[in-house]
Amino acid sequence: MYAISRNTLLAGTALAGAFVLTISSAQAQLSTPAASPKSTVQQRVGLTDVTITYSRPSAKGRAVFGGLVPFDKRWRTGANATTSIKFSDEVTIEGKKVPAGEYGIYTIPKKGEWIVVLNKSTKMGADVDAFKDDEDVARFTVKTTKLPAKVETFTINFTDLTPATANVALEWELTGAKFKISSDVESKVMAQIDEKVVKNASPNANDLAAAAAYYYDNNKDLKQALAWLQKANATDPKFWNVHTEAKIRLKMKDYKGAVTAAEQSKKLALDAKNNDYAVMNDQLMVQAKKEGKL
């Protein structure tokens, strides 16, 4: 009796296990490569983080613009889900202010130019006509260019970087278009300098050096920049900061002071086994001696 009950129980358990396995297998999704794989590109523009998420269709022998992507019709600017762009801070795009946030990128390709639209909707996918125009946050027109080589798979990249700007380049087949993102670096950096250096009774060497370098790079008060850097180098001389002092002195036409600072920076760099800075200091000394006729 016990044996029969035990066998029955084992058989029931096996059947139950097989049933669960069958259900689990049926529910599992078959995973295959996407025809238009998802991609994310990120870039810091000034002090703002910009993230673009999109899917990348390929031409596969088809005519793209004017064919696969019709002219004069709204396009999701990629495939699958809506292409999106996200900003950590307010930016300016082609002269138009865009608040921090995430937006859909929609385009209307035309012969010779594209209309680019940033819209609050990021969920439309292929239904590009369903979103509301009153939710547009920016709309602008950019010229297209003929690419020197064919781009098989739709590509979005960040190009032409400067300390405060970057271009977003859209390329597919032989057509390229780009739009410019500008970040308000000046007011943010100057606010930090005011707080951490100007109004701080005991600014640290790193903040002093960073403020001085920003003044040098942006053609601001060089006397003030030199004063900050001298204060930083007096307590904690680093070869890169002393090199910046040499560059500031050279820009101020203090040629002897530039050579002296470059010599100090070179020694510190060699002690730190940094040959690149040693070479840069040699080059600066040659320039200073030539310009100052030393």
Coordinates of C-alpha atoms in Angstrom, one line a residue:
M1 CA 0.0 0.0 0.0
Y2 CA 2.8 2.4 1.0
A3 CA 4.7 1.5 -2.2
I4 CA 1.7 2.3 -4.4
S5 CA 1.1 5.6 -2.7
R6 CA 4.8 6.5 -3.0
N7 CA 4.9 5.7 -6.7
T8 CA 1.8 7.6 -7.3
L9 CA 3.2 10.6 -5.5
L10 CA 6.5 10.5 -7.4
A11 CA 4.6 10.2 -10.7
G12 CA 2.4 13.2 -9.8
T13 CA 5.5 15.2 -8.8
A14 CA 7.2 14.4 -12.1
L15 CA 4.1 15.4 -14.1
A16 CA 3.8 18.7 -12.1
G17 CA 7.5 19.5 -12.8
A18 CA 7.1 18.8 -16.5
F19 CA 4.0 21.0 -16.6
V20 CA 5.9 23.9 -14.9
L21 CA 8.8 23.4 -17.2
T22 CA 6.5 23.5 -20.2
I23 CA 4.8 26.7 -19.0
S24 CA 8.2 28.4 -18.3
S25 CA 9.5 27.4 -21.7
A26 CA 6.4 28.7 -23.4
Q27 CA 6.6 32.1 -21.6
A28 CA 10.3 32.6 -22.4
Q29 CA 11.0 35.1 -25.2
L30 CA 13.1 34.1 -28.1
S31 CA 16.1 36.5 -28.3
T32 CA 17.4 37.5 -31.7
P33 CA 19.5 40.5 -32.9
A34 CA 17.4 43.6 -33.6
A35 CA 17.2 44.8 -37.2
S36 CA 17.6 48.4 -35.9
P37 CA 19.7 48.0 -32.7
K38 CA 19.3 50.5 -29.8
S39 CA 22.1 52.9 -29.1
T40 CA 22.8 55.6 -26.5
V41 CA 25.4 58.4 -27.0
Q42 CA 26.4 60.8 -24.2
Q43 CA 28.4 64.0 -24.1
R44 CA 29.1 66.7 -21.5
V45 CA 28.6 70.1 -23.2
G46 CA 30.1 72.7 -21.0
L47 CA 28.7 71.7 -17.6
T48 CA 25.6 70.0 -19.0
D49 CA 25.1 66.3 -19.6
V50 CA 23.4 65.4 -22.9
T51 CA 22.1 61.9 -23.6
I52 CA 20.6 60.7 -26.9
T53 CA 18.8 57.3 -27.2
Y54 CA 17.8 56.0 -30.6
S55 CA 17.5 52.9 -32.8
R56 CA 19.7 52.5 -35.8
P57 CA 18.2 51.3 -39.1
S58 CA 20.4 50.3 -42.0
A59 CA 19.9 51.2 -45.7
K60 CA 20.3 47.6 -47.0
G61 CA 20.4 48.7 -50.6
R62 CA 17.4 50.9 -50.3
A63 CA 17.2 54.6 -51.3
V64 CA 16.8 56.4 -47.9
F65 CA 15.8 60.0 -48.1
G66 CA 13.0 60.5 -50.6
G67 CA 12.4 56.8 -50.5
L68 CA 12.5 54.8 -47.3
V69 CA 12.2 58.1 -45.4
P70 CA 9.8 60.3 -47.5
F71 CA 10.5 64.0 -48.0
D72 CA 8.1 66.5 -46.3
K73 CA 6.8 64.0 -43.8
R74 CA 7.5 63.8 -40.1
W75 CA 10.0 61.1 -39.2
R76 CA 10.9 59.7 -35.7
T77 CA 14.6 60.2 -36.6
G78 CA 15.5 56.5 -36.3
A79 CA 13.5 53.4 -35.9
N80 CA 11.4 51.6 -33.2
A81 CA 10.8 53.8 -30.2
T82 CA 11.0 57.6 -30.4
T83 CA 14.5 59.0 -30.5
S84 CA 15.0 61.0 -27.3
I85 CA 17.4 63.7 -26.1
K86 CA 17.9 64.6 -22.5
F87 CA 19.5 67.6 -20.9
S88 CA 20.6 67.9 -17.3
D89 CA 20.4 71.8 -17.5
E90 CA 18.8 74.4 -19.7
V91 CA 20.6 74.7 -23.1
T92 CA 20.3 76.8 -26.2
I93 CA 19.8 75.0 -29.5
E94 CA 20.1 76.9 -32.7
G95 CA 19.3 80.1 -30.7
K96 CA 16.2 78.6 -28.9
K97 CA 16.1 78.1 -25.2
V98 CA 15.3 74.5 -24.2
P99 CA 14.7 73.7 -20.5
A100 CA 16.3 70.8 -18.7
G101 CA 14.4 67.6 -19.4
E102 CA 13.9 64.8 -21.9
Y103 CA 12.3 65.3 -25.3
G104 CA 11.5 63.4 -28.5
I105 CA 13.5 64.4 -31.6
Y106 CA 11.3 64.5 -34.7
T107 CA 12.5 65.6 -38.1
I108 CA 10.9 66.6 -41.4
P109 CA 13.5 65.8 -44.1
K110 CA 13.3 68.0 -47.2
K111 CA 15.6 68.4 -50.2
G112 CA 18.5 70.5 -49.0
E113 CA 17.2 71.1 -45.5
W114 CA 15.6 69.4 -42.5
I115 CA 13.1 70.8 -40.0
V116 CA 14.1 69.6 -36.5
V117 CA 11.4 69.5 -33.8
L118 CA 11.9 68.8 -30.1
N119 CA 8.6 67.7 -28.5
K120 CA 7.6 66.8 -25.0
S121 CA 6.2 63.5 -26.3
T122 CA 8.8 60.6 -26.2
K123 CA 6.3 57.7 -26.5
M124 CA 4.9 58.0 -30.0
G125 CA 7.1 55.6 -31.8
A126 CA 6.0 55.2 -35.4
D127 CA 2.8 57.2 -34.8
V128 CA 4.6 60.5 -35.5
D129 CA 1.4 62.4 -36.3
A130 CA -0.2 61.7 -32.9
F131 CA 1.7 64.2 -30.8
K132 CA 0.5 67.7 -30.3
D133 CA 2.3 70.7 -31.9
D134 CA 1.6 72.8 -28.8
E135 CA 3.9 70.5 -26.9
D136 CA 6.9 71.5 -29.1
V137 CA 9.7 73.0 -27.1
A138 CA 11.8 74.0 -30.1
R139 CA 11.6 73.9 -33.9
F140 CA 14.3 75.0 -36.3
T141 CA 15.6 74.4 -39.8
V142 CA 19.1 73.2 -40.7
K143 CA 20.8 72.7 -44.0
T144 CA 21.9 69.3 -45.2
T145 CA 25.2 68.3 -46.6
K146 CA 26.4 65.6 -48.9
L147 CA 28.6 63.2 -47.1
P148 CA 32.0 62.2 -48.6
A149 CA 31.3 58.4 -48.0
K150 CA 28.2 56.3 -47.6
V151 CA 26.9 55.7 -44.0
E152 CA 25.1 52.4 -44.1
T153 CA 23.6 52.6 -40.7
F154 CA 21.8 55.7 -39.3
T155 CA 24.2 57.4 -36.9
I156 CA 24.0 60.2 -34.4
N157 CA 27.2 61.7 -33.0
F158 CA 28.5 64.7 -31.1
T159 CA 31.0 66.7 -33.1
D160 CA 32.8 70.1 -33.2
L161 CA 33.2 70.3 -29.4
T162 CA 34.2 73.5 -27.6
P163 CA 34.2 74.3 -23.9
A164 CA 30.6 75.4 -24.1
T165 CA 29.1 74.0 -27.4
A166 CA 28.7 70.8 -29.4
N167 CA 27.0 69.9 -32.7
V168 CA 24.6 66.9 -32.9
A169 CA 25.4 65.3 -36.3
L170 CA 22.8 63.0 -37.9
E171 CA 24.1 60.9 -40.8
W172 CA 22.6 58.3 -43.1
E173 CA 23.4 57.2 -46.6
L174 CA 25.0 60.3 -48.2
T175 CA 23.0 62.9 -46.2
G176 CA 24.2 64.7 -43.1
A177 CA 22.5 67.3 -40.9
K178 CA 23.6 68.9 -37.7
F179 CA 22.3 71.3 -35.0
K180 CA 24.3 73.2 -32.4
I181 CA 23.8 72.9 -28.6
S182 CA 25.1 75.7 -26.4
S183 CA 25.5 75.5 -22.6
D184 CA 25.6 78.5 -20.3
V185 CA 29.1 77.9 -18.9
E186 CA 30.1 81.5 -18.1
S187 CA 27.5 82.3 -15.5
K188 CA 27.9 78.9 -13.7
V189 CA 31.7 79.1 -13.5
M190 CA 31.7 82.7 -12.5
A191 CA 29.2 82.0 -9.7
Q192 CA 31.5 79.2 -8.5
I193 CA 34.6 81.4 -8.6
D194 CA 32.7 84.1 -6.7
E195 CA 31.6 81.6 -4.0
K196 CA 34.8 79.4 -3.7
V197 CA 37.5 82.0 -4.4
V198 CA 36.5 85.6 -4.3
K199 CA 34.3 85.4 -1.1
N200 CA 36.1 82.6 0.5
A201 CA 38.6 83.7 3.2
S202 CA 40.7 80.5 2.7
P203 CA 40.3 79.1 -0.8
N204 CA 42.1 75.9 -1.5
A205 CA 45.0 75.6 -4.0
N206 CA 42.9 73.6 -6.5
D207 CA 40.1 76.2 -6.6
L208 CA 42.6 79.0 -6.9
A209 CA 44.4 77.3 -9.8
A210 CA 41.1 76.4 -11.6
A211 CA 39.9 80.0 -11.3
A212 CA 43.2 81.3 -12.7
A213 CA 43.2 78.8 -15.6
Y214 CA 39.6 79.8 -16.5
Y215 CA 40.6 83.5 -16.5
Y216 CA 43.5 82.7 -18.7
D217 CA 41.5 80.6 -21.1
N218 CA 38.8 83.2 -21.4
N219 CA 40.9 86.3 -21.7
K220 CA 39.8 87.8 -18.3
D221 CA 41.8 89.8 -15.8
L222 CA 45.3 88.3 -16.1
K223 CA 46.7 90.2 -13.1
Q224 CA 44.0 88.6 -10.9
A225 CA 44.6 85.2 -12.5
L226 CA 48.4 85.5 -11.7
A227 CA 47.7 86.5 -8.1
W228 CA 45.5 83.5 -7.6
L229 CA 48.0 81.1 -9.2
Q230 CA 50.9 82.5 -7.2
K231 CA 48.9 81.9 -4.0
A232 CA 48.2 78.4 -5.1
N233 CA 51.8 77.6 -6.1
A234 CA 53.2 79.1 -2.9
T235 CA 51.6 76.5 -0.8
D236 CA 51.4 73.5 -3.1
P237 CA 53.3 73.9 -6.4
K238 CA 52.3 71.4 -9.1
F239 CA 54.1 71.3 -12.4
W240 CA 50.8 71.8 -14.4
N241 CA 49.9 74.8 -12.3
V242 CA 53.3 76.4 -12.5
H243 CA 53.2 75.8 -16.3
T244 CA 49.9 77.8 -16.3
E245 CA 51.7 80.6 -14.4
A246 CA 54.3 80.6 -17.1
K247 CA 51.6 80.9 -19.8
I248 CA 49.9 83.7 -18.0
R249 CA 53.2 85.6 -17.6
L250 CA 54.0 85.0 -21.3
K251 CA 50.5 86.4 -22.2
M252 CA 51.3 89.5 -20.0
K253 CA 54.6 89.9 -21.8
D254 CA 56.5 89.2 -18.6
Y255 CA 59.1 87.2 -20.6
K256 CA 61.7 86.8 -17.9
G257 CA 59.0 85.7 -15.4
A258 CA 57.6 83.2 -18.0
V259 CA 61.0 81.6 -18.4
T260 CA 61.6 81.4 -14.6
A261 CA 58.2 79.7 -14.1
A262 CA 58.7 77.4 -17.1
E263 CA 62.1 76.3 -15.7
Q264 CA 60.5 75.5 -12.3
S265 CA 57.6 73.7 -14.0
K266 CA 60.0 71.6 -16.1
K267 CA 62.0 70.6 -13.0
L268 CA 58.8 69.5 -11.2
A269 CA 57.6 67.7 -14.3
L270 CA 60.9 65.8 -14.6
D271 CA 60.8 64.9 -10.9
A272 CA 57.3 63.5 -11.5
K273 CA 58.6 61.7 -14.7
N274 CA 56.2 63.6 -16.9
N275 CA 58.2 64.3 -20.1
D276 CA 55.2 65.8 -22.0
Y277 CA 55.1 68.8 -19.6
A278 CA 58.9 69.1 -19.8
V279 CA 58.7 69.4 -23.5
M280 CA 55.9 72.0 -23.3
N281 CA 58.0 74.1 -20.9
D282 CA 60.9 73.9 -23.3
Q283 CA 58.7 75.2 -26.1
L284 CA 57.3 78.0 -23.9
M285 CA 60.8 79.1 -22.9
V286 CA 61.9 79.2 -26.6
Q287 CA 58.8 81.3 -27.4
A288 CA 59.4 83.7 -24.4
K289 CA 63.1 84.2 -25.2
K290 CA 62.2 84.9 -28.9
E291 CA 59.4 87.3 -28.2
G292 CA 61.3 89.0 -25.3
K293 CA 64.6 89.0 -27.2
L294 CA 66.2 87.5 -24.1

